[in-house]
């Protein structure tokens, strides 16, 4: 446990001081002043009442989202970036309309210095747990130590960057950082949840449970049907309901989340009115699937939102822990065999755009841009990490003739495979021992399976045997968590402020850490250096250069075969669901700000 310094002693020991502020930003200044009345993307006068039901694919066996045992099967909504943190709250809350800016929530104000060597949280005196007890500095300290000992990544490692936690007063706690910290870490720490010390059993904390806990959030769990449904009821005594950061949010009296075994079952349930809001990620379904009575009657409305954020990366992920995928030439060859043009035309009505970068569609993308001096300085110690064409901005994603059997790309792929020690024998691609090149692709749903079959067809032309294994959600999550697959289909989201989450996705330390998101098994000093530069950038220009350098290393490693993305998002919902006027925030439509128009005042 980290050293804890009591208030009287602390005042003599702490030299650094700063003025309390209402918000902090990664780069630049927060957009909203201290006296802001509400977030710009909400309706501050949204009516309270009514209900909403969400629908998700999966299952759940726990309401404790902070532990390894239930990290992938925790009930949605308890702590949830999409539906809101309904039970447990964080010290600060992220603005959806700025790249990375946080405003005070449990912490009314914070204090930090220019070097970000410390941060002090001053708890709002009004903050209360659902049992009426006050939220205190002791709760923050207790939570940090508990998650270090019994929490899951990334919560379990946050204190690794903290030299000391100091209780300044009953409502103030200061974290002083060590040399492992970086400029982003104070913001990451500010997004940590806080748990009640007086109502948390330390001995059983690392066990899955369906027993509702005490939180400071706007809702209580009112009903649980394990694996099927969870229902939340809004608190009348919620302490933060009148705060500017919460005005126009948490509008429903009741929120329910229904679980389904597949996307097909989920959409059929939406058509029948089982739940209210359906974010649609299928181009085919969006264009062809809405010929049902509720749409014709106007009971279901559809909305399209243009994306203002980077594309992210969705595609086929190699597990480089497997010997068959250790050689980058093999990965590059298989990438040449994915015929996007054929799949986009034949399967998706040409609705998609080929993804060319992990930050495609933004200024953070390296695609088509030569590396500047800042980027080259970051990459200089690793001359073999990035090929010349990627470094100089000449590299392009393969473009086929759309036939599904592009001979030119097949020849290029075969050349790379031959360089890696493979040959064609009797129509099969075999290694030096005569063993056919064969692997499994694990998929999660019918949509992934459809694209996988197209890829399988292309690979068979070179004598590669790819088997497709579609598994249920529970098995998919378990095998993902333990890296038990050859290849997997995954989506890596991206933002305009990438940071510490990249350590858990690509950092060398996460490669063998079960439960991490390092699905590719990446372990590269160049990746680590680029992430470090990104986390410690002091200017917008340095930050952009570091992200571009990072992007180049990932692209050069061919860890993922890029598939495609949409430049927009689609959502269908019941007509009684109200949506704020005007454009959605930077990061897209924000469900916690929607409301039930049928609610009676």
Coordinates of C-alpha atoms in Angstrom, one line a residue:
X1 CA 0.0 0.0 0.0
X2 CA 1.3 3.5 -0.9
X3 CA 2.3 5.8 1.9
X4 CA -0.6 7.9 3.2
X5 CA 0.1 11.2 4.7
X6 CA -2.5 12.7 7.1
X7 CA -3.7 16.3 6.6
X8 CA -1.6 18.0 9.4
X9 CA 1.6 16.3 8.3
X10 CA 0.9 16.8 4.6
X11 CA 0.7 20.6 4.7
X12 CA 4.3 20.8 5.8
X13 CA 5.5 18.2 3.3
X14 CA 3.7 19.3 0.1
X15 CA 5.5 22.2 -1.5
X16 CA 3.7 22.4 -4.9
X17 CA 0.4 24.3 -5.0
X18 CA -2.0 25.5 -7.7
X19 CA -5.3 27.2 -8.0
X20 CA -8.4 25.0 -8.1
X21 CA -9.9 24.6 -11.6
X22 CA -13.2 23.2 -12.7
X23 CA -11.8 21.3 -15.7
X24 CA -8.6 20.1 -17.3
X25 CA -7.7 19.4 -20.9
X26 CA -4.9 17.2 -22.5
X27 CA -3.9 20.0 -24.8
X28 CA -5.0 23.6 -24.6
X29 CA -7.8 24.9 -22.4
X30 CA -11.3 23.6 -21.7
X31 CA -13.9 25.0 -24.0
X32 CA -16.5 25.7 -21.2
X33 CA -15.9 28.4 -18.5
X34 CA -16.3 27.7 -14.8
X35 CA -19.8 29.1 -14.8
X36 CA -21.1 27.1 -17.7
X37 CA -24.8 26.2 -17.3
X38 CA -24.9 22.9 -19.2
X39 CA -23.1 20.9 -21.9
X40 CA -23.7 22.2 -25.4
X41 CA -25.0 18.9 -26.8
X42 CA -27.8 18.3 -24.4
X43 CA -31.3 19.7 -24.0
X44 CA -31.2 21.3 -20.5
X45 CA -35.0 21.3 -20.4
X46 CA -35.4 17.7 -21.4
X47 CA -38.4 16.2 -19.5
X48 CA -37.7 13.7 -16.7
X49 CA -39.7 10.4 -16.6
X50 CA -40.7 7.6 -18.8
X51 CA -38.4 4.7 -19.7
X52 CA -36.1 3.3 -22.3
X53 CA -35.0 -0.2 -23.1
X54 CA -31.6 -0.9 -24.8
X55 CA -30.8 -4.2 -26.6
X56 CA -27.3 -5.8 -26.6
X57 CA -25.8 -9.1 -27.8
X58 CA -24.2 -11.2 -25.1
X59 CA -24.9 -12.2 -21.5
X60 CA -23.9 -11.3 -18.0
X61 CA -23.2 -13.0 -14.8
X62 CA -22.0 -10.1 -12.6
X63 CA -22.7 -6.5 -11.7
X64 CA -19.1 -5.9 -10.7
X65 CA -17.2 -4.4 -13.7
X66 CA -13.8 -3.9 -12.0
X67 CA -12.6 -7.5 -11.6
X68 CA -11.0 -9.9 -14.0
X69 CA -13.6 -12.7 -13.5
X70 CA -16.4 -10.6 -14.9
X71 CA -14.6 -8.0 -17.1
X72 CA -16.4 -9.2 -20.2
X73 CA -19.7 -10.5 -18.7
X74 CA -20.6 -7.6 -16.5
X75 CA -24.1 -6.2 -16.8
X76 CA -24.2 -3.2 -19.1
X77 CA -25.0 0.2 -17.6
X78 CA -23.2 -0.3 -14.2
X79 CA -20.2 1.6 -15.7
X80 CA -20.8 2.1 -19.3
X81 CA -19.4 4.6 -21.9
X82 CA -22.5 4.1 -24.2
X83 CA -25.4 4.0 -21.7
X84 CA -23.8 6.1 -19.0
X85 CA -22.3 5.3 -15.6
X86 CA -25.5 4.6 -13.9
X87 CA -24.3 3.1 -10.6
X88 CA -20.6 4.1 -10.1
X89 CA -19.2 7.5 -10.9
X90 CA -15.8 8.8 -11.7
X91 CA -13.9 11.8 -10.3
X92 CA -14.4 13.8 -13.4
X93 CA -16.5 13.4 -16.6
X94 CA -15.4 13.6 -20.2
X95 CA -16.9 16.1 -22.6
X96 CA -18.1 14.4 -25.7
X97 CA -17.6 17.6 -27.7
X98 CA -13.8 18.1 -27.1
X99 CA -10.9 15.8 -28.0
X100 CA -9.9 15.1 -24.3
X101 CA -11.3 17.5 -21.7
X102 CA -12.7 16.6 -18.3
X103 CA -15.1 18.5 -16.1
X104 CA -15.6 18.0 -12.3
X105 CA -18.1 15.4 -11.1
X106 CA -17.3 13.7 -7.8
X107 CA -14.4 16.1 -7.7
X108 CA -15.8 19.6 -7.7
X109 CA -12.4 21.1 -8.5
X110 CA -8.9 19.8 -9.1
X111 CA -5.4 21.3 -8.7
X112 CA -2.3 20.4 -10.7
X113 CA 1.0 22.0 -11.8
X114 CA 2.3 22.8 -15.2
X115 CA 4.5 19.7 -15.2
X116 CA 1.6 17.6 -14.1
X117 CA 3.7 16.1 -11.4
X118 CA 0.7 15.9 -9.1
X119 CA -3.1 16.3 -9.1
X120 CA -5.3 17.0 -6.1
X121 CA -9.1 16.2 -6.1
X122 CA -11.4 18.3 -4.0
X123 CA -14.5 16.2 -3.5
X124 CA -17.9 18.0 -3.9
X125 CA -19.3 18.4 -0.3
X126 CA -22.7 17.4 -1.7
X127 CA -21.6 14.1 -3.1
X128 CA -23.5 11.2 -1.5
X129 CA -23.7 7.4 -1.8
X130 CA -27.1 5.9 -2.5
X131 CA -27.4 5.1 1.3
X132 CA -26.9 8.8 2.2
X133 CA -23.3 8.6 3.4
X134 CA -20.9 11.3 2.1
X135 CA -18.3 10.5 -0.5
X136 CA -14.9 11.3 1.0
X137 CA -11.2 11.3 0.4
X138 CA -11.0 8.0 2.3
X139 CA -13.2 6.4 -0.3
X140 CA -10.9 7.5 -3.1
X141 CA -7.8 6.2 -1.4
X142 CA -9.6 2.9 -0.4
X143 CA -10.7 2.4 -4.0
X144 CA -7.3 3.0 -5.5
X145 CA -5.6 0.5 -3.2
X146 CA -8.4 -2.1 -3.6
X147 CA -8.3 -2.0 -7.4
X148 CA -4.5 -2.3 -7.3
X149 CA -4.8 -5.5 -5.2
X150 CA -7.9 -7.0 -6.7
X151 CA -9.0 -5.1 -9.7
X152 CA -8.6 -5.8 -13.4
X153 CA -6.5 -4.0 -16.0
X154 CA -6.3 -1.1 -16.4
X155 CA -7.4 -0.2 -12.9
X156 CA -5.0 -2.6 -11.3
X157 CA -1.9 -0.8 -12.7
X158 CA -2.8 2.8 -12.1
X159 CA -0.9 3.2 -8.8
X160 CA 2.2 2.0 -10.6
X161 CA 2.7 5.6 -11.7
X162 CA 1.9 7.1 -8.3
X163 CA 4.6 7.9 -5.7
X164 CA 2.1 8.8 -2.9
X165 CA -1.5 9.4 -2.1
X166 CA -1.9 12.1 0.5
X167 CA -5.1 12.8 2.4
X168 CA -5.2 16.6 2.5
X169 CA -8.5 16.8 4.3
X170 CA -11.7 14.7 4.6
X171 CA -12.6 16.0 1.1
X172 CA -9.3 16.4 -0.6
X173 CA -6.7 13.8 -1.8
X174 CA -3.5 14.5 -3.6
X175 CA -1.7 12.1 -5.9
X176 CA 2.0 12.8 -6.6
X177 CA 3.4 11.0 -9.6
X178 CA 6.7 9.1 -10.1
X179 CA 9.0 8.9 -13.1
X180 CA 6.7 6.3 -14.8
X181 CA 4.0 8.8 -15.2
X182 CA 3.3 11.0 -18.3
X183 CA 1.3 14.0 -19.2
X184 CA -1.9 12.1 -20.0
X185 CA -1.9 10.1 -16.8
X186 CA -3.5 12.7 -14.5
X187 CA -6.5 12.7 -16.9
X188 CA -6.7 8.9 -17.0
X189 CA -6.6 8.8 -13.2
X190 CA -9.4 11.4 -13.1
X191 CA -11.6 8.9 -15.0
X192 CA -11.2 6.3 -12.2
X193 CA -14.4 5.1 -10.5
X194 CA -14.9 5.6 -6.7
X195 CA -16.3 2.9 -4.5
X196 CA -17.7 3.2 -1.0
X197 CA -15.3 2.1 1.7
X198 CA -18.0 1.5 4.2
X199 CA -20.0 -0.7 2.0
X200 CA -17.4 -2.8 0.1
X201 CA -16.3 -6.3 1.3
X202 CA -12.6 -6.4 0.5
X203 CA -12.4 -10.2 1.0
X204 CA -15.0 -11.0 -1.6
X205 CA -14.4 -8.1 -4.0
X206 CA -12.7 -10.2 -6.6
X207 CA -15.7 -12.6 -6.9
X208 CA -18.4 -12.2 -9.5
X209 CA -21.7 -11.2 -7.9
X210 CA -25.3 -10.3 -8.8
X211 CA -25.8 -8.5 -5.6
X212 CA -26.4 -4.7 -6.4
X213 CA -23.8 -2.5 -4.8
X214 CA -24.0 1.0 -3.3
X215 CA -22.9 3.7 -5.7
X216 CA -23.0 7.4 -6.1
X217 CA -24.6 7.4 -9.6
X218 CA -28.1 8.5 -10.7
X219 CA -29.7 5.0 -10.7
X220 CA -30.2 1.9 -8.6
X221 CA -30.5 -1.6 -9.8
X222 CA -34.1 -2.6 -9.3
X223 CA -34.3 -6.0 -11.1
X224 CA -31.9 -8.6 -12.4
X225 CA -32.7 -11.6 -14.6
X226 CA -29.3 -13.2 -14.9
X227 CA -28.1 -13.2 -18.5
X228 CA -31.4 -11.8 -19.8
X229 CA -32.3 -8.4 -18.5
X230 CA -31.2 -5.8 -16.0
X231 CA -33.3 -2.8 -14.9
X232 CA -32.2 0.5 -13.4
X233 CA -34.5 3.0 -11.6
X234 CA -33.6 6.6 -11.3
X235 CA -32.9 8.0 -7.8
X236 CA -35.0 10.8 -6.6
X237 CA -32.2 11.8 -4.2
X238 CA -29.4 11.8 -6.7
X239 CA -26.9 14.3 -5.4
X240 CA -25.6 15.7 -8.8
X241 CA -28.9 16.1 -10.6
X242 CA -28.7 19.9 -10.6
X243 CA -25.0 20.2 -11.5
X244 CA -24.3 21.8 -14.9
X245 CA -22.3 18.7 -16.0
X246 CA -25.5 16.6 -15.4
X247 CA -28.2 19.0 -16.6
X248 CA -30.2 17.4 -19.4
X249 CA -28.8 14.0 -18.7
X250 CA -30.2 10.9 -16.9
X251 CA -33.7 11.7 -18.0
X252 CA -35.5 8.3 -17.8
X253 CA -37.2 7.1 -14.7
X254 CA -36.3 3.5 -15.8
X255 CA -33.6 2.1 -18.0
X256 CA -33.6 -1.6 -19.0
X257 CA -31.0 -3.6 -20.9
X258 CA -32.2 -6.7 -22.8
X259 CA -29.7 -9.4 -23.9
X260 CA -29.8 -11.4 -27.1
X261 CA -27.9 -14.4 -28.4
X262 CA -27.2 -13.0 -31.8
X263 CA -27.5 -9.8 -33.9
X264 CA -30.3 -11.5 -35.9
X265 CA -32.3 -12.1 -32.8
X266 CA -31.5 -8.6 -31.5
X267 CA -32.8 -6.9 -34.7
X268 CA -35.9 -9.1 -34.9
X269 CA -36.7 -8.1 -31.3
X270 CA -36.3 -4.4 -32.2
X271 CA -38.7 -4.8 -35.0
X272 CA -41.3 -6.2 -32.6
X273 CA -40.8 -3.4 -30.1
X274 CA -38.9 -5.3 -27.4
X275 CA -36.4 -2.4 -27.1
X276 CA -36.2 1.2 -28.2
X277 CA -32.9 2.2 -29.8
X278 CA -30.9 0.2 -32.4
X279 CA -27.5 1.5 -33.5
X280 CA -27.1 -0.3 -36.9
X281 CA -23.6 -1.2 -38.0
X282 CA -24.7 -3.1 -41.1
X283 CA -24.8 -1.3 -44.4
X284 CA -26.9 -4.1 -45.9
X285 CA -29.4 -4.1 -43.1
X286 CA -29.6 -0.3 -43.1
X287 CA -30.5 -0.3 -46.8
X288 CA -32.7 -3.4 -46.9
X289 CA -33.9 -4.3 -43.4
X290 CA -36.5 -1.6 -42.5
X291 CA -39.5 -2.7 -44.4
X292 CA -41.6 -3.5 -41.4
X293 CA -44.9 -2.1 -40.1
X294 CA -43.5 0.1 -37.3
X295 CA -41.4 2.1 -39.8
X296 CA -44.3 2.5 -42.3
X297 CA -46.5 3.7 -39.4
X298 CA -43.9 6.3 -38.3
X299 CA -43.4 4.5 -34.9
X300 CA -39.7 3.9 -35.8
X301 CA -37.5 6.7 -37.2
X302 CA -34.0 6.4 -38.7
X303 CA -31.2 8.9 -38.4
X304 CA -27.8 9.1 -40.1
X305 CA -24.9 11.0 -38.5
X306 CA -21.8 12.1 -40.3
X307 CA -18.6 11.0 -38.4
X308 CA -16.3 13.7 -37.1
X309 CA -13.8 11.4 -35.6
X310 CA -11.1 9.0 -36.9
X311 CA -12.2 5.8 -38.5
X312 CA -10.6 3.3 -36.1
X313 CA -9.5 0.0 -37.4
X314 CA -11.7 -3.0 -38.1
X315 CA -10.2 -6.1 -39.7
X316 CA -8.6 -9.5 -39.4
X317 CA -6.2 -9.6 -36.5
X318 CA -3.2 -12.0 -36.6
X319 CA -2.2 -13.6 -33.3
X320 CA 1.5 -13.3 -33.7
X321 CA 2.0 -15.5 -30.7
X322 CA 1.3 -18.3 -33.2
X323 CA 4.3 -19.5 -35.0
X324 CA 2.5 -19.5 -38.3
X325 CA 2.1 -15.7 -38.1
X326 CA 5.5 -14.7 -36.6
X327 CA 6.9 -13.7 -40.0
X328 CA 5.8 -10.2 -41.1
X329 CA 6.1 -11.3 -44.8
X330 CA 3.4 -13.9 -44.2
X331 CA 1.1 -11.3 -42.6
X332 CA 1.7 -8.9 -45.5
X333 CA 1.0 -11.7 -48.1
X334 CA -2.3 -12.5 -46.5
X335 CA -3.3 -8.9 -46.4
X336 CA -2.8 -8.8 -50.2
X337 CA -5.3 -11.6 -50.5
X338 CA -8.2 -9.7 -49.0
X339 CA -10.3 -8.4 -51.9
X340 CA -12.1 -5.4 -50.5
X341 CA -13.4 -4.2 -53.8
X342 CA -15.2 -7.5 -54.5
X343 CA -16.6 -7.8 -51.0
X344 CA -17.8 -4.2 -50.9
X345 CA -19.6 -4.5 -54.2
X346 CA -20.9 -8.0 -53.8
X347 CA -21.8 -8.0 -50.1
X348 CA -22.4 -4.4 -49.0
X349 CA -23.7 -2.4 -52.0
X350 CA -20.5 -0.4 -52.1
X351 CA -21.5 1.2 -48.7
X352 CA -18.0 1.1 -47.1
X353 CA -14.7 2.8 -47.5
X354 CA -11.4 0.9 -47.3
X355 CA -9.5 1.7 -44.1
X356 CA -6.0 2.9 -44.7
X357 CA -4.8 4.0 -41.3
X358 CA -5.7 3.5 -37.6
X359 CA -6.7 7.2 -37.6
X360 CA -8.1 7.4 -41.1
X361 CA -10.1 10.5 -41.9
X362 CA -8.3 12.7 -39.5
X363 CA -5.1 14.8 -39.3
X364 CA -3.6 12.1 -37.0
X365 CA -3.4 9.6 -39.9
X366 CA 0.0 9.0 -41.5
X367 CA -1.4 7.7 -44.7
X368 CA -0.2 9.5 -47.8
X369 CA 2.0 11.8 -45.8
X370 CA 5.8 11.7 -45.6
X371 CA 7.1 11.6 -42.0
X372 CA 8.3 14.9 -40.7
X373 CA 11.4 15.6 -38.6
X374 CA 9.6 15.0 -35.3
X375 CA 8.4 11.6 -36.5
X376 CA 11.8 10.6 -37.8
X377 CA 13.4 11.5 -34.5
X378 CA 10.9 9.1 -32.7
X379 CA 11.6 6.3 -35.1
X380 CA 15.4 6.8 -35.6
X381 CA 16.4 4.3 -33.0
X382 CA 14.4 1.6 -34.8
X383 CA 15.5 1.7 -38.4
X384 CA 13.9 -1.6 -39.3
X385 CA 10.5 -0.9 -37.7
X386 CA 9.0 1.0 -40.6
X387 CA 9.5 0.3 -44.3
X388 CA 10.6 3.1 -46.6
X389 CA 7.3 3.3 -48.5
X390 CA 5.3 3.8 -45.3
X391 CA 7.9 6.3 -43.9
X392 CA 7.8 8.3 -47.0
X393 CA 4.0 8.2 -47.4
X394 CA 4.1 6.1 -50.6
X395 CA 2.5 3.0 -49.3
X396 CA -1.0 2.2 -50.4
X397 CA -3.5 -0.4 -49.3
X398 CA -3.9 -3.1 -52.0
X399 CA -6.5 -2.3 -54.7
X400 CA -7.8 -5.3 -56.6
X401 CA -9.6 -5.6 -59.9
X402 CA -12.7 -6.6 -58.0
X403 CA -12.9 -10.1 -59.5
X404 CA -12.2 -11.9 -56.3
X405 CA -9.2 -13.5 -58.0
X406 CA -6.8 -10.7 -58.9
X407 CA -3.8 -12.5 -60.4
X408 CA -1.4 -9.6 -59.9
X409 CA -2.1 -9.5 -56.1
X410 CA -2.0 -13.3 -56.0
X411 CA 1.5 -13.4 -57.5
X412 CA 2.7 -10.7 -55.2
X413 CA 1.4 -12.6 -52.2
X414 CA 3.0 -15.9 -53.4
X415 CA 6.3 -14.2 -53.8
X416 CA 6.3 -13.0 -50.2
X417 CA 5.2 -16.5 -49.0
X418 CA 8.0 -18.1 -51.0
X419 CA 10.5 -15.8 -49.4
X420 CA 9.1 -16.9 -46.0
X421 CA 9.8 -20.6 -46.9
X422 CA 6.5 -21.8 -48.4
X423 CA 5.8 -23.4 -51.8
X424 CA 2.9 -24.7 -53.9
X425 CA 2.7 -28.5 -53.9
X426 CA -0.3 -30.3 -55.4
X427 CA -2.4 -27.2 -55.3
X428 CA -1.6 -26.6 -51.6
X429 CA 0.7 -24.1 -50.0
X430 CA 3.1 -26.1 -47.8
X431 CA 6.1 -25.4 -45.6
X432 CA 9.5 -27.1 -45.8
X433 CA 8.1 -30.2 -44.1
X434 CA 5.2 -30.5 -46.6
X435 CA 2.6 -29.3 -44.1
X436 CA -0.2 -27.3 -45.6
X437 CA -0.5 -23.7 -44.5
X438 CA -3.7 -23.9 -42.4
X439 CA -5.3 -21.8 -39.6
X440 CA -8.6 -21.0 -37.9
X441 CA -10.4 -17.7 -38.0
X442 CA -12.7 -17.2 -35.0
X443 CA -15.8 -15.2 -35.7
X444 CA -18.6 -13.9 -33.4
X445 CA -21.6 -13.4 -35.5
X446 CA -23.2 -13.8 -38.9
X447 CA -21.9 -10.5 -40.2
X448 CA -18.3 -11.4 -39.5
X449 CA -18.9 -14.9 -40.9
X450 CA -20.1 -13.4 -44.2
X451 CA -16.9 -11.4 -44.7
X452 CA -14.8 -14.3 -43.5
X453 CA -16.2 -16.6 -46.2
X454 CA -15.2 -14.1 -48.8
X455 CA -11.7 -14.0 -47.4
X456 CA -11.6 -17.8 -47.2
X457 CA -12.5 -18.0 -50.9
X458 CA -9.6 -15.7 -51.8
X459 CA -7.0 -17.6 -49.7
X460 CA -8.1 -21.0 -51.2
X461 CA -6.7 -19.8 -54.6
X462 CA -3.2 -20.0 -53.1
X463 CA -3.8 -23.4 -51.5
X464 CA -4.3 -21.9 -48.0
X465 CA -6.8 -23.7 -45.8
X466 CA -8.6 -21.2 -43.5
X467 CA -11.3 -22.7 -41.3
X468 CA -14.0 -20.5 -39.9
X469 CA -15.2 -21.1 -36.3
X470 CA -18.2 -19.1 -35.3
X471 CA -18.7 -19.3 -31.5
X472 CA -21.2 -18.0 -29.0
X473 CA -20.6 -14.7 -27.2
X474 CA -19.4 -16.3 -23.9
X475 CA -16.9 -18.6 -25.7
X476 CA -15.8 -15.7 -27.9
X477 CA -15.1 -13.5 -24.9
X478 CA -13.3 -16.2 -23.0
X479 CA -11.1 -17.2 -25.9
X480 CA -10.4 -13.5 -26.7
X481 CA -9.3 -12.9 -23.1
X482 CA -6.9 -15.8 -23.1
X483 CA -5.7 -15.3 -26.7
X484 CA -6.9 -18.8 -27.7
X485 CA -7.2 -18.2 -31.5
X486 CA -5.1 -18.0 -34.6
X487 CA -6.9 -15.1 -36.2
X488 CA -9.8 -13.0 -34.9
X489 CA -12.0 -10.2 -36.2
X490 CA -11.8 -7.1 -34.1
X491 CA -12.6 -3.4 -34.1
X492 CA -10.1 -0.9 -32.5
X493 CA -11.8 2.4 -31.9
X494 CA -9.9 5.6 -32.2
X495 CA -10.3 9.1 -31.0
X496 CA -8.7 12.5 -31.5
X497 CA -6.8 12.0 -28.3
X498 CA -5.3 8.5 -28.2
X499 CA -3.4 7.8 -25.1
X500 CA -2.9 5.3 -22.3
X501 CA -5.4 2.8 -23.7
X502 CA -2.9 2.1 -26.5
X503 CA -0.6 0.5 -23.9
X504 CA -3.2 -2.1 -23.2
X505 CA -3.8 -2.7 -26.9
X506 CA -0.2 -2.7 -28.3
X507 CA 2.3 -2.2 -25.5
X508 CA 4.9 -4.9 -25.0
X509 CA 3.9 -5.3 -21.3
X510 CA 0.4 -6.3 -22.3
X511 CA 1.4 -9.0 -24.7
X512 CA 1.2 -11.9 -22.3
X513 CA -1.2 -10.2 -19.8
X514 CA -4.5 -12.2 -20.1
X515 CA -7.5 -9.9 -20.2
X516 CA -5.6 -7.2 -22.1
X517 CA -6.7 -6.0 -25.5
X518 CA -3.3 -6.9 -27.1
X519 CA -5.1 -9.3 -29.4
X520 CA -2.3 -9.2 -32.0
X521 CA 0.4 -10.1 -29.5
X522 CA 2.5 -7.1 -30.4
X523 CA 5.7 -6.6 -28.5
X524 CA 7.9 -3.9 -30.3
X525 CA 10.3 -1.4 -28.8
X526 CA 9.3 1.0 -31.6
X527 CA 5.6 0.7 -30.6
X528 CA 6.5 1.4 -27.0
X529 CA 8.6 4.4 -27.9
X530 CA 5.9 5.9 -30.1
X531 CA 3.3 5.5 -27.3
X532 CA 5.7 7.0 -24.8
X533 CA 6.2 10.0 -27.1
X534 CA 2.4 10.3 -27.5
X535 CA 1.8 10.3 -23.8
X536 CA 4.4 12.9 -23.1
X537 CA 3.8 15.3 -25.9
X538 CA 3.6 18.9 -24.7
X539 CA 2.2 20.5 -27.8
X540 CA -0.4 19.7 -30.4
X541 CA 2.3 19.5 -33.1
X542 CA 4.4 17.0 -31.0
X543 CA 1.3 15.0 -30.3
X544 CA 0.3 14.7 -33.9
X545 CA 3.8 13.6 -34.9
X546 CA 3.8 10.9 -32.2
X547 CA 0.5 9.5 -33.3
X548 CA 1.5 9.5 -36.9
X549 CA 4.8 7.7 -36.0
X550 CA 2.7 5.2 -34.0
X551 CA 0.4 4.7 -36.9
X552 CA 3.3 3.9 -39.2
X553 CA 4.7 1.3 -36.9
X554 CA 1.4 -0.5 -36.6
X555 CA 0.9 -0.4 -40.4
X556 CA 4.4 -1.6 -41.1
X557 CA 3.9 -4.5 -38.7
X558 CA 0.9 -5.8 -40.6
X559 CA -0.8 -6.9 -37.3
X560 CA -4.2 -6.3 -38.8
X561 CA -5.6 -6.7 -42.3
X562 CA -7.6 -3.5 -42.7
X563 CA -11.2 -4.1 -43.7
X564 CA -13.4 -1.0 -44.0
X565 CA -15.3 1.7 -42.2
X566 CA -18.2 4.0 -42.6
X567 CA -17.9 7.8 -42.6
X568 CA -21.2 7.9 -40.7
X569 CA -23.2 6.2 -38.0
X570 CA -26.8 4.9 -38.2
X571 CA -29.4 4.6 -35.5
X572 CA -33.0 3.7 -35.5
X573 CA -35.3 4.4 -32.5
X574 CA -38.9 4.6 -31.4
X575 CA -40.5 7.9 -32.3
X576 CA -41.3 8.6 -28.7
X577 CA -37.6 8.9 -27.9
X578 CA -36.5 12.6 -27.9
X579 CA -33.1 13.7 -29.3
X580 CA -31.4 17.1 -28.7
X581 CA -31.7 19.6 -31.6
X582 CA -28.7 20.5 -33.7
X583 CA -25.6 18.6 -34.6
X584 CA -24.4 15.8 -32.2
X585 CA -21.2 16.3 -30.3
X586 CA -17.7 15.6 -31.7
X587 CA -17.8 11.9 -30.6
X588 CA -21.3 11.3 -32.1
X589 CA -24.8 11.0 -30.7
X590 CA -24.9 10.7 -26.9
X591 CA -27.6 8.4 -25.6
X592 CA -27.6 9.6 -21.9
X593 CA -29.0 12.9 -23.2
X594 CA -32.0 11.4 -24.9
X595 CA -35.4 11.3 -23.3
X596 CA -38.9 9.8 -23.4
X597 CA -41.3 12.4 -25.0
X598 CA -44.3 10.5 -23.6
X599 CA -43.1 11.2 -20.0
X600 CA -45.6 13.2 -18.0
X601 CA -44.3 16.1 -15.9

